[in-house]
Amino acid sequence: MEAEWSIRRYRPEDAGLWDRLVAESRQGTLLHIRGYMDYHSDRFDDCSLIALRKGKPMSLLPANIRPDKTLCSHGGLTYGGWLTPLSHFDGSDMLSLFRLFTEWCRENGIGQIIYKAVPHIYHKIPAEEDLYALFRFGATVETVNLSTVIDMRNNPGFNTQQKRHLKKASVNNPWIKETSNAAEFMPILQECLQNRHNAAPVHTENELQMLKDSFPESIRLFLSGTGTKPEAAVCIYDTNSVAHCQYIATSERGRENGTLTYLMHHLIHDVFSSNRYFDFGTSNEDAGRILNSGLIHQKTGLGGRGVTYQIFRLNL
């Protein structure tokens, strides 16, 4: 079976092929499109792989290689993993692919693999053969981050506290605006991250604007407030059937007014109601070992429940 498979590195001239296979795969999303992956290509040494079956490209691995000869899938993405075709691919094929994959890594001096599995909520159809292969090849869990997700087909709704916030905010009748201008969005995000977490956004304003311009239908920026300045902001990545909150921010005034709850209610019930899942994002630090209980309590109060984002280590 392994003789049917071969692996080669991605080349820039493969971009069209790559994006087509992402679109045709079971679990490829916006994050795997080359136009998204390559925006930070200067920070990562790309080592993405294409797996061919009987000479035909079938599967993709978004990846980079680190100076210590660790292959990461992918260091600049929330999730990577092998992207597999909709049909003619099963668990036996994944085991064959993993055997060839690990052999390829050893032959190229790679000592370990960091593998970021695509969470099941992003799968178009079930696609967890890679988790089985990781088990079979002796991989260990490196990181488990806990995200909070609404299954829109069975939404438990807001809890009592969030209903109170919504009622309070409704009295002030906040405005809601969708913007295409990252310069309108970034100030409240930067202020919130700095004041509450002593952190900075992963993207710069220029990067976010470039990504927004490149994927206007998939990356969406929302603002809400009661005065002239935004009091709440949410950046949504609309990918497959998931509306994922890439950034959530609120000001002190917004917290007092319940503006973020008001904006979230609008996004969940009006803008993204046809999506299968609404993902508030993870609430962890230190590779999942620290859980922000206040943050996850807030997200759970909005109707979300737990979904894990798992990262594995495979020593070769």
GROMACS .gro file of C-alpha atoms in nm:
model
  316
    1MET     CA    1   0.000   0.000   0.000
    2GLU     CA    2   0.281   0.243   0.088
    3ALA     CA    3   0.429   0.198  -0.259
    4GLU     CA    4   0.128   0.382  -0.401
    5TRP     CA    5   0.218   0.696  -0.205
    6SER     CA    6   0.491   0.955  -0.248
    7ILE     CA    7   0.562   1.289  -0.078
    8ARG     CA    8   0.723   1.606  -0.203
    9ARG     CA    9   0.763   1.959  -0.071
   10TYR     CA   10   0.531   2.236  -0.178
   11ARG     CA   11   0.668   2.481  -0.436
   12PRO     CA   12   0.537   2.833  -0.507
   13GLU     CA   13   0.417   2.720  -0.850
   14ASP     CA   14   0.188   2.472  -0.672
   15ALA     CA   15  -0.028   2.752  -0.526
   16GLY     CA   16  -0.324   2.693  -0.759
   17LEU     CA   17  -0.313   2.317  -0.706
   18TRP     CA   18  -0.279   2.365  -0.331
   19ASP     CA   19  -0.581   2.593  -0.301
   20ARG     CA   20  -0.792   2.360  -0.516
   21LEU     CA   21  -0.708   2.062  -0.294
   22VAL     CA   22  -0.782   2.267   0.018
   23ALA     CA   23  -1.127   2.350  -0.121
   24GLU     CA   24  -1.189   1.984  -0.211
   25SER     CA   25  -1.066   1.842   0.120
   26ARG     CA   26  -1.270   1.728   0.419
   27GLN     CA   27  -1.121   1.977   0.664
   28GLY     CA   28  -0.944   2.256   0.477
   29THR     CA   29  -1.038   2.610   0.578
   30LEU     CA   30  -0.946   2.971   0.513
   31LEU     CA   31  -0.633   2.927   0.726
   32HIS     CA   32  -0.492   2.673   0.479
   33ILE     CA   33  -0.529   2.887   0.165
   34ARG     CA   34  -0.186   3.000   0.044
   35GLY     CA   35  -0.291   3.364   0.042
   36TYR     CA   36  -0.356   3.336   0.415
   37MET     CA   37  -0.063   3.109   0.504
   38ASP     CA   38   0.191   3.314   0.315
   39TYR     CA   39   0.113   3.653   0.468
   40HIS     CA   40   0.370   3.574   0.739
   41SER     CA   41   0.604   3.368   0.521
   42ASP     CA   42   0.896   3.584   0.634
   43ARG     CA   43   0.856   3.446   0.989
   44PHE     CA   44   0.847   3.077   0.896
   45ASP     CA   45   1.057   2.847   0.681
   46ASP     CA   46   0.783   2.677   0.483
   47CYS     CA   47   0.799   2.299   0.464
   48SER     CA   48   0.448   2.222   0.349
   49LEU     CA   49   0.407   1.878   0.193
   50ILE     CA   50   0.199   1.730  -0.087
   51ALA     CA   51   0.118   1.359  -0.075
   52LEU     CA   52   0.056   1.187  -0.409
   53ARG     CA   53  -0.116   0.855  -0.466
   54LYS     CA   54  -0.009   0.682  -0.787
   55GLY     CA   55   0.134   1.018  -0.893
   56LYS     CA   56  -0.188   1.211  -0.831
   57PRO     CA   57  -0.184   1.486  -0.561
   58MET     CA   58  -0.429   1.381  -0.290
   59SER     CA   59  -0.341   1.523   0.053
   60LEU     CA   60  -0.172   1.832   0.192
   61LEU     CA   61   0.018   1.917   0.510
   62PRO     CA   62   0.060   2.289   0.589
   63ALA     CA   63   0.393   2.297   0.771
   64ASN     CA   64   0.711   2.484   0.851
   65ILE     CA   65   1.050   2.365   0.970
   66ARG     CA   66   1.231   2.517   1.267
   67PRO     CA   67   1.608   2.561   1.306
   68ASP     CA   68   1.612   2.269   1.553
   69LYS     CA   69   1.481   2.044   1.270
   70THR     CA   70   1.131   2.021   1.415
   71LEU     CA   71   0.849   2.003   1.161
   72CYS     CA   72   0.542   2.201   1.275
   73SER     CA   73   0.201   2.179   1.114
   74HIS     CA   74   0.191   2.487   1.112
   75GLY     CA   75   0.367   2.726   1.352
   76GLY     CA   76   0.173   3.027   1.228
   77LEU     CA   77  -0.171   2.863   1.222
   78THR     CA   78  -0.418   2.768   1.494
   79TYR     CA   79  -0.450   2.423   1.337
   80GLY     CA   80  -0.283   2.236   1.052
   81GLY     CA   81  -0.277   1.860   1.008
   82TRP     CA   82  -0.309   1.647   0.696
   83LEU     CA   83  -0.592   1.768   0.472
   84THR     CA   84  -0.754   1.464   0.316
   85PRO     CA   85  -0.988   1.405   0.019
   86LEU     CA   86  -1.362   1.357   0.050
   87SER     CA   87  -1.354   1.002  -0.089
   88HIS     CA   88  -1.118   0.711  -0.161
   89PHE     CA   89  -0.930   0.767   0.163
   90ASP     CA   90  -0.975   0.574   0.489
   91GLY     CA   91  -0.790   0.482   0.808
   92SER     CA   92  -0.563   0.233   0.631
   93ASP     CA   93  -0.464   0.502   0.383
   94MET     CA   94  -0.381   0.739   0.668
   95LEU     CA   95  -0.158   0.477   0.832
   96SER     CA   96   0.022   0.428   0.499
   97LEU     CA   97   0.058   0.801   0.460
   98PHE     CA   98   0.194   0.840   0.814
   99ARG     CA   99   0.453   0.566   0.757
  100LEU     CA  100   0.576   0.744   0.446
  101PHE     CA  101   0.554   1.082   0.620
  102THR     CA  102   0.769   0.975   0.915
  103GLU     CA  103   1.018   0.808   0.681
  104TRP     CA  104   1.040   1.127   0.474
  105CYS     CA  105   1.104   1.329   0.791
  106ARG     CA  106   1.382   1.097   0.908
  107GLU     CA  107   1.546   1.101   0.566
  108ASN     CA  108   1.545   1.483   0.579
  109GLY     CA  109   1.700   1.503   0.925
  110ILE     CA  110   1.380   1.595   1.109
  111GLY     CA  111   1.383   1.473   1.469
  112GLN     CA  112   1.030   1.552   1.581
  113ILE     CA  113   0.691   1.656   1.452
  114ILE     CA  114   0.450   1.903   1.616
  115TYR     CA  115   0.109   1.820   1.477
  116LYS     CA  116  -0.189   2.054   1.516
  117ALA     CA  117  -0.503   1.854   1.444
  118VAL     CA  118  -0.798   2.031   1.283
  119PRO     CA  119  -1.080   2.039   1.545
  120HIS     CA  120  -1.383   1.835   1.442
  121ILE     CA  121  -1.611   2.138   1.419
  122TYR     CA  122  -1.422   2.243   1.103
  123HIS     CA  123  -1.469   1.908   0.930
  124LYS     CA  124  -1.710   1.901   0.638
  125ILE     CA  125  -1.749   1.528   0.702
  126PRO     CA  126  -1.579   1.314   0.972
  127ALA     CA  127  -1.201   1.325   0.932
  128GLU     CA  128  -1.023   1.200   1.244
  129GLU     CA  129  -0.812   0.927   1.086
  130ASP     CA  130  -0.505   1.132   1.171
  131LEU     CA  131  -0.584   1.109   1.545
  132TYR     CA  132  -0.584   0.732   1.514
  133ALA     CA  133  -0.257   0.737   1.321
  134LEU     CA  134  -0.096   0.959   1.585
  135PHE     CA  135  -0.195   0.705   1.850
  136ARG     CA  136  -0.059   0.417   1.645
  137PHE     CA  137   0.273   0.593   1.588
  138GLY     CA  138   0.322   0.679   1.953
  139ALA     CA  139   0.254   1.052   1.951
  140THR     CA  140   0.196   1.227   2.283
  141VAL     CA  141  -0.036   1.514   2.363
  142GLU     CA  142   0.163   1.836   2.377
  143THR     CA  143  -0.116   2.092   2.422
  144VAL     CA  144  -0.490   2.087   2.480
  145ASN     CA  145  -0.663   2.423   2.455
  146LEU     CA  146  -1.028   2.450   2.549
  147SER     CA  147  -1.253   2.651   2.320
  148THR     CA  148  -1.616   2.740   2.385
  149VAL     CA  149  -1.856   2.665   2.100
  150ILE     CA  150  -2.228   2.694   2.034
  151ASP     CA  151  -2.385   2.413   1.833
  152MET     CA  152  -2.637   2.630   1.652
  153ARG     CA  153  -2.871   2.333   1.601
  154ASN     CA  154  -2.898   2.293   1.978
  155ASN     CA  155  -2.823   2.635   2.127
  156PRO     CA  156  -2.890   2.649   2.504
  157GLY     CA  157  -2.903   3.030   2.487
  158PHE     CA  158  -2.779   3.295   2.728
  159ASN     CA  159  -2.768   3.228   3.100
  160THR     CA  160  -2.944   3.454   3.350
  161GLN     CA  161  -2.646   3.686   3.392
  162GLN     CA  162  -2.602   3.741   3.019
  163LYS     CA  163  -2.976   3.796   2.979
  164ARG     CA  164  -2.948   4.074   3.238
  165HIS     CA  165  -2.656   4.226   3.046
  166LEU     CA  166  -2.858   4.209   2.724
  167LYS     CA  167  -3.158   4.374   2.886
  168LYS     CA  168  -2.940   4.649   3.030
  169ALA     CA  169  -2.769   4.711   2.697
  170SER     CA  170  -3.099   4.718   2.509
  171VAL     CA  171  -3.212   5.019   2.711
  172ASN     CA  172  -2.923   5.219   2.560
  173ASN     CA  173  -2.996   5.086   2.207
  174PRO     CA  174  -2.629   5.049   2.100
  175TRP     CA  175  -2.534   5.100   1.739
  176ILE     CA  176  -2.374   4.809   1.549
  177LYS     CA  177  -2.146   4.856   1.253
  178GLU     CA  178  -1.957   4.623   1.023
  179THR     CA  179  -1.638   4.782   0.894
  180SER     CA  180  -1.378   4.700   0.631
  181ASN     CA  181  -1.125   4.931   0.793
  182ALA     CA  182  -0.879   4.768   1.035
  183ALA     CA  183  -0.783   5.114   1.161
  184GLU     CA  184  -1.130   5.147   1.314
  185PHE     CA  185  -1.106   4.805   1.474
  186MET     CA  186  -0.753   4.791   1.614
  187PRO     CA  187  -0.754   5.068   1.878
  188ILE     CA  188  -1.015   4.904   2.104
  189LEU     CA  189  -0.855   4.563   2.051
  190GLN     CA  190  -0.507   4.689   2.139
  191GLU     CA  191  -0.636   4.875   2.445
  192CYS     CA  192  -0.832   4.575   2.570
  193LEU     CA  193  -0.546   4.326   2.527
  194GLN     CA  194  -0.295   4.562   2.686
  195ASN     CA  195  -0.509   4.656   2.986
  196ARG     CA  196  -0.656   4.315   3.063
  197HIS     CA  197  -0.387   4.071   2.950
  198ASN     CA  198  -0.069   4.279   2.901
  199ALA     CA  199  -0.061   4.140   2.548
  200ALA     CA  200  -0.075   4.254   2.186
  201PRO     CA  201  -0.277   4.125   1.889
  202VAL     CA  202  -0.122   3.845   1.686
  203HIS     CA  203  -0.176   4.054   1.372
  204THR     CA  204  -0.057   4.408   1.312
  205GLU     CA  205  -0.305   4.658   1.175
  206ASN     CA  206  -0.147   4.632   0.830
  207GLU     CA  207  -0.162   4.252   0.837
  208LEU     CA  208  -0.525   4.249   0.943
  209GLN     CA  209  -0.612   4.499   0.670
  210MET     CA  210  -0.428   4.294   0.409
  211LEU     CA  211  -0.609   3.976   0.517
  212LYS     CA  212  -0.944   4.155   0.526
  213ASP     CA  213  -0.888   4.289   0.176
  214SER     CA  214  -0.780   3.944   0.053
  215PHE     CA  215  -1.075   3.758   0.210
  216PRO     CA  216  -1.354   4.016   0.244
  217GLU     CA  217  -1.634   3.759   0.268
  218SER     CA  218  -1.456   3.539   0.524
  219ILE     CA  219  -1.291   3.791   0.758
  220ARG     CA  220  -1.544   4.030   0.907
  221LEU     CA  221  -1.504   4.312   1.158
  222PHE     CA  222  -1.789   4.429   1.383
  223LEU     CA  223  -1.811   4.724   1.622
  224SER     CA  224  -2.075   4.839   1.869
  225GLY     CA  225  -2.116   5.129   2.110
  226THR     CA  226  -2.349   5.383   2.268
  227GLY     CA  227  -2.140   5.692   2.205
  228THR     CA  228  -1.897   5.805   1.939
  229LYS     CA  229  -1.634   5.545   2.028
  230PRO     CA  230  -1.671   5.167   1.991
  231GLU     CA  231  -1.727   4.986   2.320
  232ALA     CA  232  -1.713   4.630   2.182
  233ALA     CA  233  -1.543   4.470   1.883
  234VAL     CA  234  -1.542   4.121   1.735
  235CYS     CA  235  -1.341   3.984   1.441
  236ILE     CA  236  -1.506   3.679   1.288
  237TYR     CA  237  -1.341   3.423   1.062
  238ASP     CA  238  -1.631   3.267   0.873
  239THR     CA  239  -1.485   2.937   0.762
  240ASN     CA  240  -1.669   2.627   0.644
  241SER     CA  241  -1.973   2.614   0.872
  242VAL     CA  242  -1.796   2.779   1.167
  243ALA     CA  243  -1.810   3.143   1.270
  244HIS     CA  244  -1.490   3.172   1.473
  245CYS     CA  245  -1.418   3.472   1.696
  246GLN     CA  246  -1.058   3.553   1.613
  247TYR     CA  247  -1.064   3.862   1.835
  248ILE     CA  248  -1.306   3.979   2.103
  249ALA     CA  249  -1.257   4.315   2.275
  250THR     CA  250  -1.451   4.549   2.499
  251SER     CA  251  -1.379   4.873   2.679
  252GLU     CA  252  -1.452   4.947   3.044
  253ARG     CA  253  -1.756   5.147   2.937
  254GLY     CA  254  -1.865   4.855   2.720
  255ARG     CA  255  -1.844   4.617   3.016
  256GLU     CA  256  -2.054   4.853   3.225
  257ASN     CA  257  -2.315   4.888   2.949
  258GLY     CA  258  -2.330   4.521   2.844
  259THR     CA  259  -2.240   4.624   2.489
  260LEU     CA  260  -2.043   4.310   2.408
  261THR     CA  261  -2.338   4.089   2.505
  262TYR     CA  262  -2.560   4.299   2.279
  263LEU     CA  263  -2.317   4.262   1.988
  264MET     CA  264  -2.278   3.887   2.046
  265HIS     CA  265  -2.655   3.840   2.047
  266HIS     CA  266  -2.672   4.017   1.711
  267LEU     CA  267  -2.392   3.805   1.561
  268ILE     CA  268  -2.532   3.474   1.689
  269HIS     CA  269  -2.898   3.532   1.604
  270ASP     CA  270  -2.887   3.765   1.303
  271VAL     CA  271  -2.556   3.748   1.116
  272PHE     CA  272  -2.432   3.391   1.158
  273SER     CA  273  -2.752   3.206   1.245
  274SER     CA  274  -2.712   2.976   0.943
  275ASN     CA  275  -2.368   2.854   1.052
  276ARG     CA  276  -2.345   2.514   1.220
  277TYR     CA  277  -2.112   2.637   1.496
  278PHE     CA  278  -2.026   2.966   1.662
  279ASP     CA  279  -1.679   2.941   1.819
  280PHE     CA  280  -1.584   3.195   2.087
  281GLY     CA  281  -1.223   3.073   2.084
  282THR     CA  282  -0.991   2.930   2.347
  283SER     CA  283  -0.941   3.057   2.701
  284ASN     CA  284  -0.596   2.923   2.782
  285GLU     CA  285  -0.238   3.019   2.850
  286ASP     CA  286   0.082   2.815   2.893
  287ALA     CA  287  -0.001   2.553   2.628
  288GLY     CA  288  -0.339   2.484   2.785
  289ARG     CA  289  -0.212   2.436   3.140
  290ILE     CA  290  -0.380   2.755   3.260
  291LEU     CA  291  -0.753   2.810   3.212
  292ASN     CA  292  -0.895   3.161   3.241
  293SER     CA  293  -1.200   3.069   3.447
  294GLY     CA  294  -1.357   3.415   3.428
  295LEU     CA  295  -1.328   3.426   3.049
  296ILE     CA  296  -1.464   3.077   2.995
  297HIS     CA  297  -1.750   3.148   3.239
  298GLN     CA  298  -1.848   3.447   3.026
  299LYS     CA  299  -1.837   3.245   2.702
  300THR     CA  300  -2.033   2.960   2.857
  301GLY     CA  301  -2.292   3.214   2.971
  302LEU     CA  302  -2.339   3.311   2.606
  303GLY     CA  303  -2.433   2.952   2.521
  304GLY     CA  304  -2.099   2.789   2.439
  305ARG     CA  305  -1.972   2.449   2.550
  306GLY     CA  306  -1.630   2.286   2.536
  307VAL     CA  307  -1.440   2.177   2.225
  308THR     CA  308  -1.069   2.096   2.239
  309TYR     CA  309  -0.791   2.214   2.009
  310GLN     CA  310  -0.522   1.945   2.036
  311ILE     CA  311  -0.152   1.956   1.949
  312PHE     CA  312   0.064   1.641   1.943
  313ARG     CA  313   0.436   1.568   1.955
  314LEU     CA  314   0.583   1.276   1.764
  315ASN     CA  315   0.950   1.198   1.829
  316LEU     CA  316   1.125   1.021   1.542
   0.00000   0.00000   0.00000
